[in-house]
Coordinates of C-alpha atoms and ligand atoms in Angstrom, one line a residue:
X1090 CA 98.0 94.6 119.0
X1091 CA 100.7 96.7 117.6
X1092 CA 102.7 96.0 114.5
X1093 CA 105.7 95.1 116.7
X1094 CA 103.6 92.7 118.8
X1095 CA 102.4 91.0 115.6
X1096 CA 106.1 90.6 114.4
X1097 CA 107.0 89.1 117.8
X1098 CA 104.0 86.8 117.7
X1099 CA 104.9 85.6 114.2
X1100 CA 108.5 85.1 115.4
X1101 CA 107.3 83.1 118.4
X1102 CA 105.0 81.0 116.3
X1103 CA 107.8 80.2 113.7
X1104 CA 110.3 79.4 116.5
X1105 CA 107.7 77.2 118.2
X1106 CA 107.1 75.3 115.0
X1107 CA 110.8 75.0 114.3
X1108 CA 111.5 73.7 117.8
X1109 CA 108.5 71.5 118.1
X1110 CA 110.2 68.2 117.2
X1111 CA 112.8 68.7 120.0
X1112 CA 109.9 68.9 122.5
X1113 CA 107.0 66.8 121.2
X1114 CA 106.8 63.0 120.9
X1115 CA 106.3 61.1 117.7
X1116 CA 102.6 60.9 118.0
X1117 CA 102.2 64.7 118.3
X1118 CA 104.6 65.4 115.5
X1119 CA 102.8 62.9 113.3
X1120 CA 99.5 64.8 114.1
X1121 CA 101.2 68.1 113.1
X1122 CA 102.3 66.4 110.0
X1123 CA 98.8 65.5 109.1
X1124 CA 97.5 69.0 110.0
X1125 CA 100.1 70.6 107.7
X1126 CA 99.2 68.3 104.8
X1127 CA 95.5 68.9 105.3
X1128 CA 96.1 72.7 105.7
X1129 CA 97.8 72.7 102.3
X1130 CA 94.6 71.1 100.6
X1131 CA 92.4 73.5 102.6
X1132 CA 94.5 76.5 101.7
X1133 CA 93.7 75.7 97.9
X1134 CA 90.0 75.6 99.0
X1135 CA 90.2 79.0 100.8
X1136 CA 91.6 80.4 97.6
X1137 CA 89.1 78.9 95.3
X1138 CA 86.0 78.5 97.4
X1139 CA 86.4 81.2 100.2
X1140 CA 87.7 83.9 97.9
X1141 CA 87.1 82.8 94.5
X1142 CA 83.5 81.4 95.2
X1143 CA 83.9 78.1 93.5
X1144 CA 82.8 75.3 95.8
X1145 CA 84.6 71.9 95.1
X1146 CA 83.6 68.5 96.6
X1147 CA 86.4 66.9 94.7
X1148 CA 89.6 68.1 96.2
X1149 CA 90.5 64.7 97.8
X1150 CA 90.7 63.2 94.3
X1151 CA 93.4 65.7 93.3
X1152 CA 95.4 64.7 96.4
X1153 CA 94.8 61.1 95.3
X1154 CA 96.0 61.6 91.7
X1155 CA 99.2 63.1 93.0
X1156 CA 99.7 60.4 95.6
X1157 CA 99.2 57.6 93.0
X1158 CA 101.4 59.3 90.6
X1159 CA 104.3 59.6 92.9
X1160 CA 103.7 56.1 94.3
X1161 CA 103.7 54.6 90.9
X1162 CA 106.9 56.5 90.0
X1163 CA 108.9 55.7 93.2
X1164 CA 107.4 52.4 94.5
X1165 CA 106.5 50.7 91.4
X1166 CA 109.0 52.1 88.8
X1167 CA 111.8 52.7 91.3
X1168 CA 112.5 56.4 90.4
X1169 CA 113.2 59.2 92.8
X1170 CA 110.3 60.6 94.7
X1171 CA 111.3 64.1 93.3
X1172 CA 110.5 62.8 89.9
X1173 CA 107.3 61.6 91.5
X1174 CA 106.6 65.2 92.5
X1175 CA 107.1 66.4 89.1
X1176 CA 104.7 63.7 87.6
X1177 CA 102.3 64.4 90.4
X1178 CA 102.2 68.1 89.6
X1179 CA 101.9 67.5 85.8
X1180 CA 99.2 64.8 86.1
X1181 CA 97.1 66.8 88.7
X1182 CA 97.4 70.0 86.8
X1183 CA 96.4 68.4 83.6
X1184 CA 93.4 66.6 85.0
X1185 CA 92.4 69.7 86.8
X1186 CA 92.7 71.8 83.6
X1187 CA 90.6 69.4 81.6
X1188 CA 87.9 69.0 84.3
X1189 CA 88.0 72.8 84.9
X1190 CA 87.6 73.5 81.2
X1191 CA 84.5 71.3 81.0
X1192 CA 82.8 72.3 84.3
X1193 CA 83.8 75.8 85.2
X1194 CA 81.5 77.2 82.5
X1195 CA 78.6 75.8 84.4
X1196 CA 77.2 78.4 86.7
X1197 CA 76.1 78.2 90.4
X1198 CA 75.3 74.7 91.9
X1199 CA 76.1 72.8 88.6
X1200 CA 79.7 73.3 89.2
X1201 CA 79.6 71.9 92.9
X1202 CA 77.4 69.0 91.8
X1203 CA 79.8 68.1 88.9
X1204 CA 82.7 68.1 91.4
X1205 CA 81.0 65.3 93.3
X1206 CA 80.6 63.4 90.1
X1207 CA 84.3 63.6 89.0
X1208 CA 85.4 63.1 92.6
X1209 CA 83.6 59.8 92.7
X1210 CA 84.8 58.8 89.2
X1211 CA 88.4 59.5 90.1
X1212 CA 88.1 57.6 93.4
X1213 CA 86.6 54.6 91.7
X1214 CA 89.2 54.5 89.0
X1215 CA 92.0 54.2 91.7
X1216 CA 90.2 51.1 93.0
X1217 CA 89.8 49.6 89.5
X1218 CA 93.1 50.1 87.9
X1219 CA 95.2 46.7 88.1
X1220 CA 98.5 48.6 87.8
X1221 CA 97.8 50.7 90.8
X1222 CA 97.0 47.8 93.1
X1223 CA 93.2 48.1 93.0
X1224 CA 91.6 48.5 96.5
X1225 CA 94.7 47.0 98.1
X1226 CA 96.6 50.2 97.3
X1227 CA 100.5 50.6 96.8
X1228 CA 102.9 49.8 99.7
X1229 CA 106.5 50.2 100.3
X1230 CA 106.7 53.7 99.0
X1231 CA 110.1 55.1 99.7
X1232 CA 110.7 58.1 101.8
X1233 CA 111.7 61.5 100.3
X1234 CA 115.4 62.2 100.6
X1235 CA 117.3 65.4 100.3
X1236 CA 120.8 64.7 99.1
X1237 CA 121.8 61.7 101.2
X1238 CA 119.5 62.6 104.1
X1239 CA 116.4 60.5 104.1
X1240 CA 113.1 62.0 105.5
X1241 CA 111.8 58.8 106.9
X1242 CA 111.3 60.0 110.4
X1243 CA 108.2 62.0 111.1
X1244 CA 110.4 64.7 112.7
X1245 CA 112.3 65.0 109.3
X1246 CA 109.5 65.3 106.9
X1247 CA 107.8 67.6 109.4
X1248 CA 110.1 70.4 108.2
X1249 CA 109.4 69.7 104.5
X1250 CA 105.6 69.7 105.1
X1251 CA 105.5 72.9 107.2
X1252 CA 108.0 74.5 105.0
X1253 CA 105.8 73.8 101.9
X1254 CA 102.7 75.0 103.8
X1255 CA 104.3 78.3 104.8
X1256 CA 105.7 78.8 101.3
X1257 CA 102.3 78.2 99.8
X1258 CA 100.8 80.7 102.2
X1259 CA 103.2 83.4 101.4
X1260 CA 102.8 82.9 97.7
X1261 CA 98.8 82.9 98.1
X1262 CA 99.1 86.0 100.2
X1263 CA 101.2 87.8 97.6
X1264 CA 98.9 86.5 94.9
X1265 CA 95.8 87.9 96.6
X1266 CA 97.4 91.3 96.7
X1267 CA 98.2 91.4 93.1
X1268 CA 96.4 92.2 89.7
X1269 CA 95.2 88.6 89.3
X1270 CA 94.4 88.3 93.0
X1271 CA 92.1 91.3 92.7
X1272 CA 90.5 89.5 89.7
X1273 CA 90.0 86.4 91.8
X1274 CA 88.5 88.4 94.7
X1275 CA 86.1 90.0 92.2
X1276 CA 84.7 86.8 90.8
X1277 CA 82.2 86.5 93.7
X1278 CA 79.3 88.6 92.8
X1279 CA 79.1 87.6 89.3
X1280 CA 80.6 87.8 85.8
X1281 CA 78.9 90.9 84.6
X1282 CA 81.4 93.4 86.2
X1283 CA 84.4 91.3 85.7
X1284 CA 83.8 90.9 82.1
X1285 CA 83.0 94.6 81.5
X1286 CA 86.5 95.4 82.9
X1287 CA 88.2 93.4 80.1
X1288 CA 88.9 90.4 82.5
X1289 CA 88.5 86.9 81.1
X1290 CA 86.5 85.4 84.1
X1291 CA 86.6 81.9 82.8
X1292 CA 90.4 82.0 82.5
X1293 CA 90.8 83.5 85.9
X1294 CA 88.5 80.7 87.4
X1295 CA 90.4 78.0 85.5
X1296 CA 93.8 79.1 86.6
X1297 CA 92.6 79.5 90.3
X1298 CA 91.1 75.9 90.1
X1299 CA 94.3 74.5 88.8
X1300 CA 96.3 76.4 91.5
X1301 CA 94.2 74.9 94.2
X1302 CA 94.5 71.5 92.6
X1303 CA 98.4 71.9 92.5
X1304 CA 98.4 72.7 96.3
X1305 CA 96.3 69.5 96.8
X1306 CA 98.9 67.8 94.6
X1307 CA 101.8 68.8 96.8
X1308 CA 99.8 67.6 99.8
X1309 CA 99.2 64.3 98.0
X1310 CA 102.9 63.9 97.3
X1311 CA 103.9 64.5 100.9
X1312 CA 101.1 62.3 102.1
X1313 CA 102.3 59.3 100.0
X1314 CA 105.9 59.6 101.2
X1315 CA 104.9 60.2 104.8
X1316 CA 102.5 57.2 105.2
X1317 CA 104.5 55.2 102.8
X1318 CA 101.3 53.3 101.8
X1319 CA 98.3 54.5 99.9
X1320 CA 94.9 53.0 99.1
X1321 CA 91.8 54.7 97.6
X1322 CA 90.2 55.4 100.9
X1323 CA 91.7 58.7 101.8
X1324 CA 90.8 60.1 98.4
X1325 CA 87.1 59.4 98.7
X1326 CA 84.4 62.2 98.3
X1327 CA 83.7 62.2 102.0
X1328 CA 87.3 63.2 102.6
X1329 CA 86.8 66.1 100.2
X1330 CA 83.9 67.2 102.5
X1331 CA 86.3 67.1 105.4
X1332 CA 88.7 69.4 103.5
X1333 CA 85.9 71.8 102.8
X1334 CA 84.8 71.6 106.4
X1335 CA 88.4 72.6 107.4
X1336 CA 88.3 75.6 105.2
X1337 CA 84.9 76.6 106.5
X1338 CA 85.5 76.0 110.2
X1339 CA 88.8 77.9 110.1
X1340 CA 87.4 80.8 108.1
X1341 CA 87.5 80.5 104.3
X1342 CA 87.9 84.2 103.6
X1343 CA 91.3 84.2 105.3
X1344 CA 94.5 82.2 104.6
X1345 CA 95.1 81.3 108.3
X1346 CA 91.6 79.8 108.3
X1347 CA 93.1 76.9 106.4
X1348 CA 95.6 76.1 109.1
X1349 CA 93.3 76.8 112.0
X1350 CA 90.6 74.7 110.4
X1351 CA 92.8 71.8 109.5
X1352 CA 94.2 71.8 113.2
X1353 CA 90.8 72.0 114.8
X1354 CA 89.2 69.4 112.5
X1355 CA 92.0 66.9 112.9
X1356 CA 92.3 67.3 116.7
X1357 CA 88.6 67.0 117.1
X1358 CA 88.3 63.9 115.0
X1359 CA 91.1 62.4 116.9
X1360 CA 89.5 63.4 120.3
X1361 CA 86.1 62.2 119.3
X1362 CA 87.6 58.9 118.1
X1363 CA 89.3 58.3 121.4
X1364 CA 86.3 59.4 123.5
X1365 CA 83.4 57.8 121.8
X1366 CA 84.2 54.1 122.5
X1367 CA 84.4 55.1 126.2
X1368 CA 80.9 56.7 126.2
X1369 CA 79.2 54.3 123.9
X1370 CA 81.1 51.1 123.9
X1371 CA 78.9 49.0 121.7
X1372 CA 78.4 51.3 118.8
X1373 CA 80.0 50.9 115.5
X1374 CA 82.8 53.3 114.4
X1375 CA 80.3 55.2 112.3
X1376 CA 79.0 57.1 115.2
X1377 CA 81.8 59.5 115.1
X1378 CA 80.6 60.8 111.8
X1379 CA 77.2 61.6 113.4
X1380 CA 78.7 63.3 116.2
X1381 CA 80.9 65.2 114.0
X1382 CA 78.2 66.3 111.6
X1383 CA 76.1 67.6 114.6
X1384 CA 79.0 69.6 115.8
X1385 CA 79.5 71.0 112.3
X1386 CA 75.9 71.9 112.0
X1387 CA 76.1 73.8 115.3
X1388 CA 79.1 75.5 114.1
X1389 CA 77.5 76.7 110.9
X1390 CA 74.6 78.0 113.0
X1391 CA 76.8 80.0 115.4
X1392 CA 79.9 81.1 113.6
X1393 CA 79.2 80.9 109.8
X1394 CA 82.3 82.8 108.8
X1395 CA 84.7 80.5 110.8
X1396 CA 87.1 81.3 113.5
X1397 CA 89.8 83.4 112.0
X1398 CA 87.6 86.3 111.4
X1399 CA 86.9 86.4 115.2
X1400 CA 90.5 86.4 116.0
X1401 CA 91.4 88.9 113.1
X1402 CA 89.4 91.6 114.8
X1403 CA 92.2 91.9 117.3
X1404 CA 95.0 91.9 114.7
X1405 CA 96.3 95.0 113.3
X1406 CA 94.8 95.9 109.9
X1407 CA 97.1 95.0 107.0
X1408 CA 99.6 97.7 106.4
X1409 CA 98.4 100.1 103.8
X1410 CA 100.9 102.5 102.5
X1411 CA 99.9 105.4 100.3
X1412 CA 101.4 104.6 96.8
X1413 CA 104.4 106.7 96.1
X1414 CA 105.4 108.4 92.9
X1415 CA 105.9 106.0 90.0
X1416 CA 106.3 106.2 86.2
X1417 CA 102.8 106.7 84.7
X1418 CA 101.4 103.7 82.7
X1419 CA 101.3 104.2 78.9
X1420 CA 98.1 105.6 77.6
X1421 CA 96.0 105.1 74.5
X1422 CA 96.0 107.5 71.6
X1423 CA 92.7 109.3 71.5
X1424 CA 91.2 109.6 68.1
X1425 CA 91.2 113.1 66.5
X1426 CA 88.3 115.2 67.7
X1427 CA 85.2 114.9 65.3
X1428 CA 86.1 111.6 63.7
X1429 CA 83.2 109.2 63.8
X1430 CA 83.7 106.8 66.7
X1431 CA 80.5 104.9 67.4
X1432 CA 77.7 104.0 64.9
X1433 CA 74.7 102.3 66.2
X1434 CA 72.6 101.2 63.1
X1435 CA 69.1 100.1 63.6
X1436 CA 69.7 98.2 66.8
X1437 CA 67.0 95.9 68.1
X1438 CA 66.7 94.1 71.3
X1439 CA 63.7 92.0 72.2
X1440 CA 62.8 90.4 75.6
X1441 CA 60.2 87.9 74.7
X1442 CA 57.4 89.9 73.2
X1443 CA 58.8 93.2 74.5
X1444 CA 60.8 95.4 72.1
X1445 CA 63.1 97.2 74.6
X1446 CA 65.2 98.7 71.8
X1447 CA 63.5 99.2 68.5
X1448 CA 65.5 100.1 65.4
X1449 CA 67.5 102.8 67.2
X1450 CA 70.3 104.4 65.1
X1451 CA 72.7 107.2 66.1
X1452 CA 76.3 108.2 65.9
X1453 CA 78.9 109.6 68.2
X1454 CA 81.8 111.7 67.2
X1455 CA 85.2 111.6 69.0
X1456 CA 85.3 114.3 71.7
X1457 CA 81.6 114.9 72.2
X1458 CA 79.2 114.3 75.1
X1459 CA 76.0 112.9 73.9
X1460 CA 73.0 112.7 76.3
X1461 CA 70.7 109.7 76.0
X1462 CA 67.4 110.6 77.7
X1463 CA 63.9 109.3 77.9
X1464 CA 61.4 108.1 80.5
X1465 CA 61.9 105.1 82.6
X1466 CA 61.8 101.9 80.7
X1467 CA 62.6 103.8 77.4
X1468 CA 65.4 101.3 76.7
X1469 CA 68.4 103.4 77.6
X1470 CA 70.2 101.0 79.9
X1471 CA 69.4 98.2 77.4
X1472 CA 71.0 100.4 74.7
X1473 CA 74.2 100.6 76.9
X1474 CA 74.2 96.9 77.4
X1475 CA 74.0 96.4 73.5
X1476 CA 76.9 98.6 73.1
X1477 CA 79.1 97.1 75.8
X1478 CA 78.3 93.5 74.7
X1479 CA 76.5 92.8 78.0
X1480 CA 73.4 91.9 75.9
X1481 CA 73.4 90.6 72.3
X1482 CA 71.4 92.7 69.9
X1483 CA 68.4 90.9 68.2
X1484 CA 69.1 92.9 65.1
X1485 CA 71.1 95.8 63.8
X1486 CA 74.8 96.6 63.8
X1487 CA 77.2 98.4 66.1
X1488 CA 80.5 99.7 64.8
X1489 CA 83.2 101.2 67.3
X1490 CA 86.4 102.7 66.0
X1491 CA 85.9 101.1 62.6
X1492 CA 85.3 97.6 64.1
X1493 CA 82.1 95.7 64.1
X1494 CA 81.4 94.9 67.8
X1495 CA 77.8 93.8 67.2
X1496 CA 78.6 90.3 68.6
X1497 CA 81.9 90.8 70.4
X1498 CA 82.2 89.7 74.0
X1499 CA 82.1 92.4 76.7
X1500 CA 85.8 91.9 77.6
X1501 CA 86.9 92.4 74.0
X1502 CA 84.7 95.6 73.8
X1503 CA 86.1 96.8 77.1
X1504 CA 89.7 96.3 75.8
X1505 CA 88.9 98.0 72.5
X1506 CA 88.4 101.1 74.6
X1507 CA 84.7 101.3 75.9
X1508 CA 84.4 101.8 79.7
X1509 CA 81.0 101.8 81.4
X1510 CA 79.3 102.4 84.8
X1511 CA 76.1 100.7 85.8
X1512 CA 72.7 102.0 86.6
X1513 CA 72.6 99.6 89.4
X1514 CA 76.0 100.1 91.0
X1515 CA 78.5 97.1 90.6
X1516 CA 81.2 97.4 93.0
X1517 CA 83.0 94.9 95.2
X1518 CA 81.7 96.4 98.5
X1519 CA 84.3 94.4 100.7
X1520 CA 87.3 95.5 98.6
X1521 CA 88.7 99.0 99.2
X1522 CA 88.2 102.0 96.9
X1523 CA 91.8 101.6 95.7
X1524 CA 91.3 97.9 94.9
X1525 CA 88.1 98.6 93.0
X1526 CA 89.8 101.2 91.0
X1527 CA 92.8 98.8 90.4
X1528 CA 90.3 96.3 88.9
X1529 CA 89.7 98.9 86.1
X1530 CA 93.5 98.7 85.4
X1531 CA 93.6 95.1 84.7
X1532 CA 93.9 95.3 80.9
X1533 CA 96.7 97.9 81.2
X1534 CA 98.8 95.6 83.3
X1535 CA 100.1 92.2 82.7
X1536 CA 101.6 90.4 85.8
X1537 CA 100.6 86.8 85.8
X1538 CA 100.1 84.4 88.6
X1539 CA 103.7 83.1 89.1
X1540 CA 105.1 86.6 88.9
X1541 CA 102.5 87.8 91.4
X1542 CA 103.0 84.9 93.8
X1543 CA 106.8 85.6 93.7
X1544 CA 106.3 89.3 94.1
X1545 CA 108.0 90.0 90.8
X1546 CA 105.1 92.4 90.0
X1547 CA 106.1 95.1 92.3
X1548 CA 107.4 97.6 89.7
X1549 CA 104.2 97.3 87.7
X1550 CA 102.0 97.2 90.8
X1551 CA 103.5 100.5 92.0
X1552 CA 102.7 102.2 88.7
X1553 CA 99.2 100.8 88.8
X1554 CA 98.6 102.0 92.3
X1555 CA 99.9 105.5 91.5
X1556 CA 97.5 105.6 88.7
X1557 CA 94.6 104.4 90.6
X1558 CA 95.2 107.0 93.3
X1559 CA 95.4 109.6 90.6
X1560 CA 91.9 108.6 89.3
X1561 CA 90.5 108.5 92.8
X1562 CA 91.8 112.0 93.4
X1563 CA 90.5 113.1 90.0
X1564 CA 86.8 112.2 91.0
X1565 CA 87.3 113.6 94.5
X1566 CA 87.6 110.3 96.4
X1567 CA 91.3 110.5 97.0
X1568 CA 91.2 111.1 100.7
X1569 CA 90.6 107.6 102.0
X1570 CA 91.6 105.0 99.4
X1571 CA 91.7 102.2 101.9
X1572 CA 88.1 102.6 102.9
X1573 CA 85.9 99.7 101.9
X1574 CA 83.7 100.6 98.8
X1575 CA 80.6 99.3 100.6
X1576 CA 80.9 102.0 103.2
X1577 CA 80.5 104.9 100.8
X1578 CA 77.1 106.6 100.3
X1579 CA 75.4 105.3 97.1
X1580 CA 76.0 108.5 95.2
X1581 CA 79.8 108.2 95.8
X1582 CA 79.6 104.7 94.8
X1583 CA 78.6 105.8 91.4
X1584 CA 81.5 108.2 91.4
X1585 CA 83.9 105.4 92.4
X1586 CA 82.6 103.5 89.3
X1587 CA 83.7 106.5 87.2
X1588 CA 87.1 106.4 88.6
X1589 CA 87.2 102.7 87.9
X1590 CA 86.2 103.4 84.3
X1591 CA 88.7 106.0 83.8
X1592 CA 91.5 103.8 85.2
X1593 CA 91.0 101.7 82.0
X1594 CA 92.0 104.8 80.0
X1595 CA 88.9 104.4 77.7
X1596 CA 88.2 106.2 74.4
X1597 CA 84.5 106.1 75.0
X1598 CA 82.9 106.4 78.4
X1599 CA 79.3 105.2 79.1
X1600 CA 77.7 106.6 82.2
X1601 CA 74.3 105.3 83.3
X1602 CA 72.6 107.9 85.6
X1603 CA 75.9 109.0 87.2
X1604 CA 74.3 111.9 89.0
X1605 CA 71.5 110.0 90.7
X1606 CA 71.9 110.4 94.5
X1607 CA 74.3 113.2 94.4
X1608 CA 73.8 116.6 96.1
X1609 CA 73.7 119.7 94.2
X1610 CA 77.3 120.6 94.9
X1611 CA 78.5 117.1 94.0
X1612 CA 76.5 117.3 90.8
X1613 CA 78.4 120.6 89.8
X1614 CA 81.7 118.8 90.5
X1615 CA 80.6 115.9 88.4
X1616 CA 79.7 118.2 85.5
X1617 CA 83.0 120.0 85.8
X1618 CA 84.8 116.6 85.7
X1619 CA 83.0 115.5 82.6
X1620 CA 83.8 118.8 80.9
X1621 CA 87.4 118.5 81.7
X1622 CA 87.5 114.9 80.4
X1623 CA 85.8 116.0 77.1
X1624 CA 88.5 118.8 77.0
X1625 CA 91.1 116.0 77.0
X1626 CA 89.5 114.3 74.0
X1627 CA 87.4 111.7 75.8
X1628 CA 84.1 110.8 74.3
X1629 CA 81.1 110.4 76.6
X1630 CA 77.6 108.9 76.3
X1631 CA 75.5 109.9 79.2
X1632 CA 72.1 108.7 80.5
X1633 CA 70.7 111.1 83.0
X1634 CA 67.4 112.2 84.5
X1635 CA 68.4 115.5 85.8
X1636 CA 67.5 117.8 82.9
X1637 CA 69.5 120.8 84.1
X1638 CA 72.5 118.6 84.5
X1639 CA 72.2 117.2 80.9
X1640 CA 71.1 120.5 79.2
X1641 CA 74.1 122.5 80.4
X1642 CA 76.7 119.8 79.7
X1643 CA 75.9 117.8 76.6
X1644 CA 76.7 118.6 73.0
X1645 CA 73.8 116.7 71.5
X1646 CA 70.9 114.6 72.8
X1647 CA 69.1 111.5 71.6
X1648 CA 65.6 110.8 73.0
X1649 CA 64.1 107.5 73.4
X1650 CA 60.7 106.4 74.3
X1651 CA 59.2 102.9 74.4
X1652 CA 62.3 101.6 72.8
X1653 CA 62.2 104.0 69.8
X1654 CA 64.3 107.0 69.1
X1655 CA 61.9 110.0 69.0
X1656 CA 64.2 112.9 68.7
X1657 CA 67.8 113.9 68.2
X1658 CA 69.7 117.4 68.2
X1659 CA 71.2 120.1 70.1
X1660 CA 69.8 120.5 73.7
X1661 CA 67.7 123.6 72.9
X1662 CA 66.2 121.9 69.7
X1663 CA 65.3 118.8 71.6
X1664 CA 63.8 120.9 74.6
X1665 CA 61.5 122.6 72.1
X1666 CA 60.5 119.5 70.2
X1667 CA 56.8 119.0 70.9
X1668 CA 57.0 115.2 70.6
X1669 CA 59.8 115.2 73.0
X1670 CA 58.0 117.4 75.4
X1671 CA 54.8 115.2 75.2
X1672 CA 56.7 111.9 75.7
X1673 CA 59.4 112.7 78.0
X1674 CA 58.8 116.1 79.7
X1675 CA 55.0 115.7 80.0
X1676 CA 54.4 118.9 78.1
X1677 CA 55.7 121.0 81.0
X1678 CA 59.3 121.8 80.1
Ligands
ADP739 P1 65.7 102.6 80.9 O1 67.1 102.4 81.2 O2 65.4 103.5 79.8 O3 64.9 103.0 82.1 P2 65.7 99.7 80.3 O4 66.5 99.6 79.2 O5 66.2 99.4 81.6 O6 65.0 101.2 80.4 O7 64.5 98.9 80.1 C1 63.7 98.9 78.8 C2 62.5 97.9 79.0 O8 63.2 96.5 78.8 C3 61.8 97.8 80.2 O9 60.5 97.7 79.9 C4 62.3 96.8 81.0 O10 61.4 96.2 81.8 C5 62.8 95.9 79.9 N1 64.0 95.0 80.2 C6 65.2 95.5 80.6 N2 66.0 94.4 80.8 C7 65.2 93.3 80.7 C8 65.6 91.9 80.8 N3 66.8 91.6 81.2 N4 64.6 91.1 80.7 C9 63.4 91.5 80.4 N5 63.0 92.8 80.2 C10 64.0 93.7 80.4
MG740 MG1 68.1 102.6 83.0

């Protein structure tokens, strides 16, 4: 499908949506209204679960908080539904922030399990608060009105519902293609990388969680004023599971998945409810749940990624423009060459009984390349993890640029100017080369959620993209920035990590076996790159196995073996040191 065809398809879809009330009966429009409201909740789940990797079984309770907030405001207190919207957003946002702050630190399944707990708790409190009508609910909720026009008819509130959904989709779409959006997309796959890039993973999770809850809140507000009556039932945990199902069935990695999933699940439920009594007249109403569950299991077996990815294959790839010229981002001032930059003082790290790093001390001066060598298991990567804060030292002290970073968090160390690569490559394989490098630029940019959703971040984004392309070109990967990182050969993935590290404009660059998996010619190019970086004043700490590579490049070498430092000096001195030869080079160098 060409771009023009997509535009036309979109135009047809929007026109069809806009014209629907003129052609469809009240029943169909009401169904579309429900689909729109559910899709809004599912959209939040696509964002937080499908893209951000946080599973929530409690989304219906956010819908409920908003619905009750606005019902209380308008039906019980007699104020405008718009004031109800405000209260709904504030209440839901606050509750989500508190719940998020408490539970989002829990890793893995604990988070999902806790969502069931608070989902239940909130559901039961609706039924047990006297002022909210207990299990009888709240009736005679007034319709929303815009000016003097009341949206009491389903055909009227239809436009508000679908307008809100489309606005939320546009905002989410913009968000995902922004600085914070990339951070959200990077959350899946663990905190280690995200934090090493100076990103506060907890904060990104929390705000994403609250954003999803706010979408549920708007849905709850619309729901209350559409149905004009609420009780606790539609906010029960099993409804949360329906929402999750919608996101999954539609395709939780794609925004359209929310709409497709909501439509499909709603229509199917409707259909099954109509059909079952005909097929099995004497069964209770619960049978539909069984049928639905079976269908869902079949679905998960056959099409785990949902429906939209199937369809998306025929859609044109998103437009990818080569970033044009833009004003460069401000850079850090590098310390004067030769000033002491990093001081590792008797660093110790134990793993149970194993001493992986044993009282190792060394210093790094600005503008030099220091090689850290030693046989496998000597403790080199552990040393890197101590310096970057990925591991806490069991003893000793590490000072960087005059600041004690011994117990600092990785993201603070990253922001202080230490950038690293990983021995076991940590990229986001399903993000493009460009997006992976842009992740490295996170601390140098500042656009927040709201600015990004409204596309107010474009000037900064242009500068960031320009810079990212520059770094890709610099390491020799500038030709195809929109390629997925996972498609690169492993050697080039390491090089991509270097581009990402350079994007952070570091003072100190830590490279863990960067030449592994490179061909000879690529190694020469890498050595050339590192030399030019040094010439610009960057300081580099390098772990590498290829002795030729190290010896011709570095200014000094530190040798480790079994966690201890066993030698230090200029490459030639170290090469001739008998202790080093015995331990590391097996006496044959
Ligand atoms: P190198 O990078 O020099 O090959 P490492 O620093 O990766 O060595 O490992 C040093 C020693 O510490 C090894 O014996 C390794 O098995 C052990 N080690 C490293 N990380 C851990 C960990 N997270 N838990 C337990 N042992 C570890
Ligand atoms: Mg290692």
